Short mmCIF file of C-alpha atoms and ligand atoms in Angstrom, two decimals:
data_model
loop_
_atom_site.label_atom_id
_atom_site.label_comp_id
_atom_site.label_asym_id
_atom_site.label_seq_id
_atom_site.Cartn_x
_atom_site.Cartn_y
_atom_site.Cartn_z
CA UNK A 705 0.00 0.00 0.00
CA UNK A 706 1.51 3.63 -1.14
CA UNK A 707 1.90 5.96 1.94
CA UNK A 708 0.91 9.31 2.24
CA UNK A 709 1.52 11.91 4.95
CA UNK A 710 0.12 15.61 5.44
CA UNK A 711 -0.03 18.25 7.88
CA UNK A 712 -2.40 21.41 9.25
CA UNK A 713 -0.89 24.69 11.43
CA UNK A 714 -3.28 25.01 14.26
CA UNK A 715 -3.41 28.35 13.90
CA UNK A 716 -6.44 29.98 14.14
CA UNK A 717 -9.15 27.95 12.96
CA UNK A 718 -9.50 25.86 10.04
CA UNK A 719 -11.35 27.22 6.99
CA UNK A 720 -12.93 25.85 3.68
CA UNK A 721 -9.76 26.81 2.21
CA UNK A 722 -8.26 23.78 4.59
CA UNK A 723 -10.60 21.60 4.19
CA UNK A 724 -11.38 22.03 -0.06
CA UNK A 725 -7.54 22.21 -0.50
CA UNK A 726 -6.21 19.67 1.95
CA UNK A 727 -8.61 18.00 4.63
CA UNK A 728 -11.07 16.29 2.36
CA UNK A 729 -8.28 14.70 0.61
CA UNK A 730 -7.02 13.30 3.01
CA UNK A 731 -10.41 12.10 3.97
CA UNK A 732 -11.03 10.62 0.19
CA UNK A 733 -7.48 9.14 0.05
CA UNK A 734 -7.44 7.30 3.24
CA UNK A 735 -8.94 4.20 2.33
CA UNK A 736 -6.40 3.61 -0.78
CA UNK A 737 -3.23 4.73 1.10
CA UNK A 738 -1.77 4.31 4.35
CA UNK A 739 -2.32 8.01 5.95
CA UNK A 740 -0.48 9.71 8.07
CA UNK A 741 -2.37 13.30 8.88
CA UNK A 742 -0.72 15.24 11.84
CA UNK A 743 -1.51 18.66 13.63
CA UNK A 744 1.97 21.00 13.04
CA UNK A 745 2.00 22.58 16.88
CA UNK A 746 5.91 22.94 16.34
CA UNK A 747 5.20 25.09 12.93
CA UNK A 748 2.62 27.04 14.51
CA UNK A 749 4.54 28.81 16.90
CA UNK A 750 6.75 30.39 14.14
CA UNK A 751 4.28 33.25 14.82
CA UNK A 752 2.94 34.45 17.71
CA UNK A 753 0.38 32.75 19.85
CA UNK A 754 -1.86 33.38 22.57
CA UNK A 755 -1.25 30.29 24.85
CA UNK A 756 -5.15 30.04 25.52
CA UNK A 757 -6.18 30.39 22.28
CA UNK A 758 -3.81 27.66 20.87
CA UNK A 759 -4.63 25.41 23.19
CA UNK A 760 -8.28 25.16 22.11
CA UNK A 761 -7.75 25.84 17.99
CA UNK A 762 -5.37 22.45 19.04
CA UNK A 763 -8.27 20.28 20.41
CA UNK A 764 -10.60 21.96 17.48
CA UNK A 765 -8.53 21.12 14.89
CA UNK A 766 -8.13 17.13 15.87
CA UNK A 767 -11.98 17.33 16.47
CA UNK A 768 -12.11 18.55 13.14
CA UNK A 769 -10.22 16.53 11.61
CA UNK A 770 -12.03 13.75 12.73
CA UNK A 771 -15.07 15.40 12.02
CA UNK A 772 -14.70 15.74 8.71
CA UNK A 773 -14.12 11.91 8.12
CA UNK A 774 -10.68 10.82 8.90
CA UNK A 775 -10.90 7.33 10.63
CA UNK A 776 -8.43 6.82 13.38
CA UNK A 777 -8.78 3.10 12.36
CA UNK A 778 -8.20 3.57 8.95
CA UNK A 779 -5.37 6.74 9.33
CA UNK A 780 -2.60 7.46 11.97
CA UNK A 781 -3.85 10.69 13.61
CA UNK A 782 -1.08 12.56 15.75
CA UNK A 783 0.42 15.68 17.01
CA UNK A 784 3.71 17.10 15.84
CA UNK A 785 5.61 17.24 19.41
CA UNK A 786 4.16 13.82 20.53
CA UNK A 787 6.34 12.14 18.19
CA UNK A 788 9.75 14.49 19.07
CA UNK A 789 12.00 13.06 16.41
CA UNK A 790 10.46 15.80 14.18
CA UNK A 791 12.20 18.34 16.06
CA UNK A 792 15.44 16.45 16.09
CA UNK A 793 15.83 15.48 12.32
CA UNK A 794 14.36 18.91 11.95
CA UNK A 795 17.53 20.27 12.91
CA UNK A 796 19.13 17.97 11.00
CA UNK A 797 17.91 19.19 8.25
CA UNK A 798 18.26 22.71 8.75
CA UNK A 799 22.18 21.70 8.76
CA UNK A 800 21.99 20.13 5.24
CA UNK A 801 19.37 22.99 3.84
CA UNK A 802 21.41 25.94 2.52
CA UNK A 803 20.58 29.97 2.98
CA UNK A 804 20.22 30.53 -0.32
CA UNK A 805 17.35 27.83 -0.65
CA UNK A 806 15.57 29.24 2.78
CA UNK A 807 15.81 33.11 0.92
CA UNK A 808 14.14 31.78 -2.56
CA UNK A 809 10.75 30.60 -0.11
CA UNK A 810 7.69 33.00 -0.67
CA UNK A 811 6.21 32.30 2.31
CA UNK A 812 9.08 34.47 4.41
CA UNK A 813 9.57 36.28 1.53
CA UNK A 814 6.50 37.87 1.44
CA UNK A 815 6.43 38.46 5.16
CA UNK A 816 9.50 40.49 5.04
CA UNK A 817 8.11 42.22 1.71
CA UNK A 818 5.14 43.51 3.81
CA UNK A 819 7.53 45.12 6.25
CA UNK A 820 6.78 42.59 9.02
CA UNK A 821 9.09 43.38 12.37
CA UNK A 822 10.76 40.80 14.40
CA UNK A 823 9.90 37.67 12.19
CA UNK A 824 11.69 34.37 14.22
CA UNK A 825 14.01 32.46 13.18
CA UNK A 826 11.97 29.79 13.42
CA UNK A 827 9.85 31.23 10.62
CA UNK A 828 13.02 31.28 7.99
CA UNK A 829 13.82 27.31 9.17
CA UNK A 830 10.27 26.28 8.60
CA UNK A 831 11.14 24.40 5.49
CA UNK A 832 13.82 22.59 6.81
CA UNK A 833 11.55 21.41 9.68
CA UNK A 834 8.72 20.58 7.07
CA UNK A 835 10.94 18.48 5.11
CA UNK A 836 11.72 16.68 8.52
CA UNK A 837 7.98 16.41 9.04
CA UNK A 838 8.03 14.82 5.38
CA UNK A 839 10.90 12.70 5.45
CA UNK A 840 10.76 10.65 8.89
CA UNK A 841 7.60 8.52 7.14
CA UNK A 842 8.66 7.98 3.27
CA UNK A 843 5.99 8.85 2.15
CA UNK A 844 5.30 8.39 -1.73
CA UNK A 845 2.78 11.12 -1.71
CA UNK A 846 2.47 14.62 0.03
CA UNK A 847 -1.30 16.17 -0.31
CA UNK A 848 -1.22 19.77 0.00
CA UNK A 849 -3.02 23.08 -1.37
CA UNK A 850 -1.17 24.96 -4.20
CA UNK A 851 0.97 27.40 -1.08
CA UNK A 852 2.81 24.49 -0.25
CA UNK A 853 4.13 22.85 -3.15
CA UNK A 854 7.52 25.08 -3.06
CA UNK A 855 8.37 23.09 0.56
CA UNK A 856 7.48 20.02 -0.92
CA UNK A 857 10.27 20.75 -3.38
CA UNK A 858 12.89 21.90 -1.26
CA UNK A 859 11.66 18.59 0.67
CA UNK A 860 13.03 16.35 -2.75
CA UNK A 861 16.06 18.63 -3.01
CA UNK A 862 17.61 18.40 0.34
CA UNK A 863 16.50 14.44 0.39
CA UNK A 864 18.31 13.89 -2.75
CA UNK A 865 21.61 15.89 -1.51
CA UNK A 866 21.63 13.82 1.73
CA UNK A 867 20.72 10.49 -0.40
CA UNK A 868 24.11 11.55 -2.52
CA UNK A 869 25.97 12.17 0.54
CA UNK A 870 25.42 9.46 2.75
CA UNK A 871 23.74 6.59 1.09
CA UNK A 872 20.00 5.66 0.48
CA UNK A 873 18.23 7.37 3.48
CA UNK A 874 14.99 8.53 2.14
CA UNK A 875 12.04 7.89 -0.33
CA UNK A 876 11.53 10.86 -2.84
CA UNK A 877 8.33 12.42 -1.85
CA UNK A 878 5.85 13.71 -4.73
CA UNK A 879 3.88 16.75 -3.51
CA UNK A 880 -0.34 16.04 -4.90
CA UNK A 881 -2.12 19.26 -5.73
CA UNK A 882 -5.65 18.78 -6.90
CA UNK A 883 -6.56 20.19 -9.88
CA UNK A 884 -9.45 22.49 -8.46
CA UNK A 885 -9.35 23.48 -5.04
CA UNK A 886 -5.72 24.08 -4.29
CA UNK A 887 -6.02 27.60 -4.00
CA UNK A 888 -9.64 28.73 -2.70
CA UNK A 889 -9.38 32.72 -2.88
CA UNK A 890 -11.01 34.92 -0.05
CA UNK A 891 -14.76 36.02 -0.65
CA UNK A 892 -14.52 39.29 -0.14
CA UNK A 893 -11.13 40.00 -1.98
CA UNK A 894 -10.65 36.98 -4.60
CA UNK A 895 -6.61 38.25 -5.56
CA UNK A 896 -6.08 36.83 -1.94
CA UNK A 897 -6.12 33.48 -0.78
CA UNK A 898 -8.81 32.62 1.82
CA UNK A 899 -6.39 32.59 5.39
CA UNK A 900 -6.74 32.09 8.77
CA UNK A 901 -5.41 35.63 9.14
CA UNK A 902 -8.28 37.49 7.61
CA UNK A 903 -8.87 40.87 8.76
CA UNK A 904 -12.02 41.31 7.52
CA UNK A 905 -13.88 38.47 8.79
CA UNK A 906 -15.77 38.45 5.67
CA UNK A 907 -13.89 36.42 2.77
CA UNK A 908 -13.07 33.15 5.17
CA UNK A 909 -15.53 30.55 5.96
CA UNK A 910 -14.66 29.02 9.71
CA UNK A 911 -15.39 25.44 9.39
CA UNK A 912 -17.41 26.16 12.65
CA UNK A 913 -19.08 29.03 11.43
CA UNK A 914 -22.43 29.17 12.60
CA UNK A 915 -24.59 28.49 9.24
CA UNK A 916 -26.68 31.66 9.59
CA UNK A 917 -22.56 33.27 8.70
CA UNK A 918 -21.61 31.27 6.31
CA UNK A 919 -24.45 31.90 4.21
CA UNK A 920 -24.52 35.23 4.80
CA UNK A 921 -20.32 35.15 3.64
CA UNK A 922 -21.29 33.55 0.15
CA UNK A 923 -24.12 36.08 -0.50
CA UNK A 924 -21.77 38.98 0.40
CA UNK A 925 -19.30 37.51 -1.62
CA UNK A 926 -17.77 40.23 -4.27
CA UNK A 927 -18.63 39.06 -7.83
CA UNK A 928 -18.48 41.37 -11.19
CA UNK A 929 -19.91 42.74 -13.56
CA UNK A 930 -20.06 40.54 -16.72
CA UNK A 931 -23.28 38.76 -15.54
CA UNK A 932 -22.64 35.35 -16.48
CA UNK A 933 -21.47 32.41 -14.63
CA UNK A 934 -18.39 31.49 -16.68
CA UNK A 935 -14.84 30.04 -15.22
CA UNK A 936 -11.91 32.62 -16.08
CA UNK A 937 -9.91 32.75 -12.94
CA UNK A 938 -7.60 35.90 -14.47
CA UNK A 939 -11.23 38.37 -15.31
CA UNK A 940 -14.15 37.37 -13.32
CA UNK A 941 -12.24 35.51 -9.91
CA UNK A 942 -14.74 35.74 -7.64
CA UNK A 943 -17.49 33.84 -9.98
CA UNK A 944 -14.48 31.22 -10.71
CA UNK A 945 -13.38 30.92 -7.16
CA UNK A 946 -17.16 30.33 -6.39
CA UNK A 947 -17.57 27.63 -9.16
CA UNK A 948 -14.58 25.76 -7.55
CA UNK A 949 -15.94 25.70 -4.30
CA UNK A 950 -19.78 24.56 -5.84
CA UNK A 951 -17.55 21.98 -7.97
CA UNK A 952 -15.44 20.28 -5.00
CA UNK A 953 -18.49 20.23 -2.51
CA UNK A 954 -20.49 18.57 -4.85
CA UNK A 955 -17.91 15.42 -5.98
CA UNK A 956 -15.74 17.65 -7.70
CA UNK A 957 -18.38 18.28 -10.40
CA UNK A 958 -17.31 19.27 -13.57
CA UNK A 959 -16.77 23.09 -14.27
CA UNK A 960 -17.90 22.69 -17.39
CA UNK A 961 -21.77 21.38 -15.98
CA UNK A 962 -21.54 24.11 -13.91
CA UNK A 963 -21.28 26.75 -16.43
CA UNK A 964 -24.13 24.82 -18.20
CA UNK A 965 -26.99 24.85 -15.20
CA UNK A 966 -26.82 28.56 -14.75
CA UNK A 967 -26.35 29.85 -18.03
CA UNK A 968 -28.57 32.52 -18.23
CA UNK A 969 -29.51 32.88 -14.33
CA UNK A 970 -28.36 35.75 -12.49
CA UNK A 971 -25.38 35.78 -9.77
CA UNK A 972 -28.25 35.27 -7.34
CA UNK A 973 -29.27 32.29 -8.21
CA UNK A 974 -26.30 30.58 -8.58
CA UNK A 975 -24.83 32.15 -4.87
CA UNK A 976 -28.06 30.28 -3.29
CA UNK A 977 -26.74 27.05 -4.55
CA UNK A 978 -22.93 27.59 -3.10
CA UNK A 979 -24.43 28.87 0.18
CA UNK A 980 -26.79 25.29 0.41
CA UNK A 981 -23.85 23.49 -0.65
CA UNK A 982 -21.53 25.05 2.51
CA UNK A 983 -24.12 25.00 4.23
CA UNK A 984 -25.13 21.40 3.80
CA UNK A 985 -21.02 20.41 4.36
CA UNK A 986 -20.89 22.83 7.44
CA UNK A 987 -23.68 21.31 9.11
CA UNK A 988 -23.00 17.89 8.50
CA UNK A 989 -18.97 18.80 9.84
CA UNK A 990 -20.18 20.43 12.64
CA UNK A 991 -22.58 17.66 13.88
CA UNK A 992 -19.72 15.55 14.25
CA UNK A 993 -17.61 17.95 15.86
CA UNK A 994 -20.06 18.40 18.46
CA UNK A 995 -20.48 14.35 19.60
CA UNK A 996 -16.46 14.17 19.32
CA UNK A 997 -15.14 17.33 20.74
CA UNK A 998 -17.45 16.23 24.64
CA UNK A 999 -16.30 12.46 24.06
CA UNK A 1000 -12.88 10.77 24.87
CA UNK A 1001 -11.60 10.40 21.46
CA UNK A 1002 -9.42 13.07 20.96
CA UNK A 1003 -7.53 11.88 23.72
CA UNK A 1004 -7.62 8.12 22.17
CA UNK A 1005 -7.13 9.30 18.81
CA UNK A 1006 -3.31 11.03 19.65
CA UNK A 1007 -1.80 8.64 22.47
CA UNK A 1008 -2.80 5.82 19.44
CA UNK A 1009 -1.79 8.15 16.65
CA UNK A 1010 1.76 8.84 18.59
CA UNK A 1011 2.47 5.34 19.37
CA UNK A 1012 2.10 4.35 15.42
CA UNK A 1013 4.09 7.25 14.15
CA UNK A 1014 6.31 6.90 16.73
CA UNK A 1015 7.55 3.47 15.45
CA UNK A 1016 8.72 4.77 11.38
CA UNK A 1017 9.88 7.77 12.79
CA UNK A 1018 12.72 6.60 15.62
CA UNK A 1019 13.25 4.08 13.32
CA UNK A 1020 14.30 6.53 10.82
CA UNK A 1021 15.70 9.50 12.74
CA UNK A 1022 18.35 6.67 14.17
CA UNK A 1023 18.81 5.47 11.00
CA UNK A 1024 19.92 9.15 9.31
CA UNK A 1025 21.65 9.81 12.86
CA UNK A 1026 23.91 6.61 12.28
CA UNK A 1027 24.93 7.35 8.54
CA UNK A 1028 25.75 10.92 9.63
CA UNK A 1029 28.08 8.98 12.21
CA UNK A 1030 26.64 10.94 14.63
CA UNK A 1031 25.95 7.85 17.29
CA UNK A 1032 28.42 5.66 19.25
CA UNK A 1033 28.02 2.60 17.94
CA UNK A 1034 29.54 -0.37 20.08
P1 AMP B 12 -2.23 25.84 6.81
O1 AMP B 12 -3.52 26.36 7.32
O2 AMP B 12 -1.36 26.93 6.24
O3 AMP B 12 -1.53 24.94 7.76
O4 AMP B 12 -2.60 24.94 5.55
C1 AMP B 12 -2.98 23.59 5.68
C2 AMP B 12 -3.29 23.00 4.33
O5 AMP B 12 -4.39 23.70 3.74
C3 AMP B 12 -2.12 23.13 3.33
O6 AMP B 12 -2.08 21.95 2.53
C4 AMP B 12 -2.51 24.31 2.52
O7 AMP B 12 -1.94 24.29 1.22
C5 AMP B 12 -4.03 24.20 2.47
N1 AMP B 12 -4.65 25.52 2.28
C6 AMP B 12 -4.55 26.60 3.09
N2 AMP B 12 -5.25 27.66 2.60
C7 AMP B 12 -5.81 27.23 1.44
C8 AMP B 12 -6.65 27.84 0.45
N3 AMP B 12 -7.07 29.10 0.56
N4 AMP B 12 -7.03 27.09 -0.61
C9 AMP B 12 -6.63 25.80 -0.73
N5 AMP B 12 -5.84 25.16 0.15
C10 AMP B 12 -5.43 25.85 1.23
N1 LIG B 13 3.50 23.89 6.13
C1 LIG B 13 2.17 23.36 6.04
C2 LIG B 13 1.18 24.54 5.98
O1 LIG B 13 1.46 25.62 6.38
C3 LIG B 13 1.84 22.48 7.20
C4 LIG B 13 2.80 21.36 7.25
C5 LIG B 13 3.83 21.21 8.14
C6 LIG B 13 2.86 20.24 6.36
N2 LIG B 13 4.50 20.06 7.89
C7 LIG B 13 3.95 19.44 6.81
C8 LIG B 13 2.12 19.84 5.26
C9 LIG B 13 4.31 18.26 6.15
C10 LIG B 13 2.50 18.66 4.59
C11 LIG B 13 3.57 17.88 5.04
O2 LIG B 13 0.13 24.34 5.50
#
């Protein structure tokens, strides 16, 4: 069976960008592959956090996670610092990942662009950890919204340099970026992508929006002018980014049927039928999320989820630490 591994930031709370891009993939896959889908509580704290507030977006986000399908029976369900050999081959790896690599990623890039003060050190290392993350399980496949691609590729590069340098240590990871989906755009300003860190509150749905919100989001949503439900991402994005989310609630539907059933019907119309759509995911999530988030299986879920990732990943962080000749070996 082909492996596949994947991660979410607890920060803040999850979104339909999360869960169109990333969550219900991991969801669909999870029967086919063996899954490994972890909560990154080491990556989070890059940035700022309010100890409070993490602690709950923590327990939300394995609640959701399990909410929206994932099977602890089926996939291996754990927290980044239960399992602490991502920390150590994380540093590791940040020995064999060069500046000039680190400088080329957009996602400090565009922090520092914006002016941002006193970003951490830990934020410029963040691929080298992620690659860590990646590399401790082999897996063949990495699912992960379009944002994340560029780590998954420094992932194969630094693998490949240590593979050259000390022998066969790790399985070349392939990142898997859906098609439609990968890049859900905020509601409110569609040249953005829909993030946890929206200022507006208006162009991010919370997966635990109250429905009454969310439909209240897509009807607010800013469209344009031309009238017509048509995809073209580059002049009308808020109609395409709409279509996408319609499309991957509703079995990834074709774009192309899309277009078809509201030819000819107003913007109204057609942002009734994305609203019942979230809506009808939303409510179906969050009935879930209620029965698991007041039972014991969060707890269950992570000391079995630890113990099973535990096992490939000491396995594997002694077996990089030994062809490093960084152990004593008797
Ligand atoms: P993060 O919230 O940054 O930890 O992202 C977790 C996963 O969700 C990653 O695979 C991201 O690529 C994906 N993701 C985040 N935001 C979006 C978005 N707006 N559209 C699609 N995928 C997203
Ligand atoms: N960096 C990812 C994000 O911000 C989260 C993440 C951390 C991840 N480690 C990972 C995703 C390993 C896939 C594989 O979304």
């Amino acid at each position: 069976m082909k492996r596949m591994l994947s991660g979410i930031k607890p920060t803040g709370q999850l979104h339909l960008g999360n869960y169109i891009g990333a969550l219900r993939h991991f969801v669909d896959y999870q029967d086919e592959y063996e899954m490994y889908a972890f909560i990154a509580n080491l990556h989070c704290i890059t940035v700022p956090q309010d100890p409070v507030e993490l602690q709950k977006n923590l327990r939300d986000c394995v609640a959701l996670y399990l909410a929206c399908g994932l099977d602890p029976a089926k996939a291996t369900v754990f927290l980044q610092t239960d399992v602490p050999a991502h920390a150590q081959l994380g540093y590791i790896m940040c020995c064999h990942t060069y500046m000039g690599e680190l400088n080329r990623m957009t996602q400090f890039k565009d922090k520092q662009a914006k002016g941002e003060k006193n970003l951490s050190g830990g934020l410029y290392t963040y691929p080298a950890l992620m690659a860590a993350d990646i590399l401790l399980y082999d897996p063949d496949y990495v699912p992960v919204g379009d944002d994340q691609k560029q780590h998954v590729e420094i992932t194969r590069d630094v693998a490949e340099r240590m593979n050259h340098r000390y022998g066969e240590l790790f399985k070349i990871p392939e990142p898997l970026v859906a098609k439609v989906g990968a890049r859900i755009m905020s509601l409110s300003d569609p040249s953005k992508k829909m993030s946890k860190s929206d200022e507006t509150n208006k162009g991010c749905i919370y997966l635990l929006d109250p429905l009454k919100t969310a439909r209240k989001k897509v009807m607010g949503a800013v469209t344009d002018s031309y009238a017509n439900v048509h995809f073209d991402p580059e002049n009308q994005p808020g109609v395409s980014n709409l279509m996408q989310i319609l499309s991957s609630l509703s079995n990834d539907r074709p774009i192309g049927e899309i277009e078809q059933e509201f030819q000819g019907k107003g913007y109204g119309e057609f942002k009734r039928a994305v609203a019942d759509a979230v809506c009808a995911r939303l409510e179906q999530i969050q009935a879930r999320y209620d029965e698991i988030i007041t039972s014991d299986m969060i707890a269950t879920t992570l000391s079995d989820g630890a113990r099973r990732a535990s096992l490939l990943a000491n396995a594997k962080l002694e077996k990089v630490q030994k062809a490093i000749g960084m152990e004593i070996i008797a």
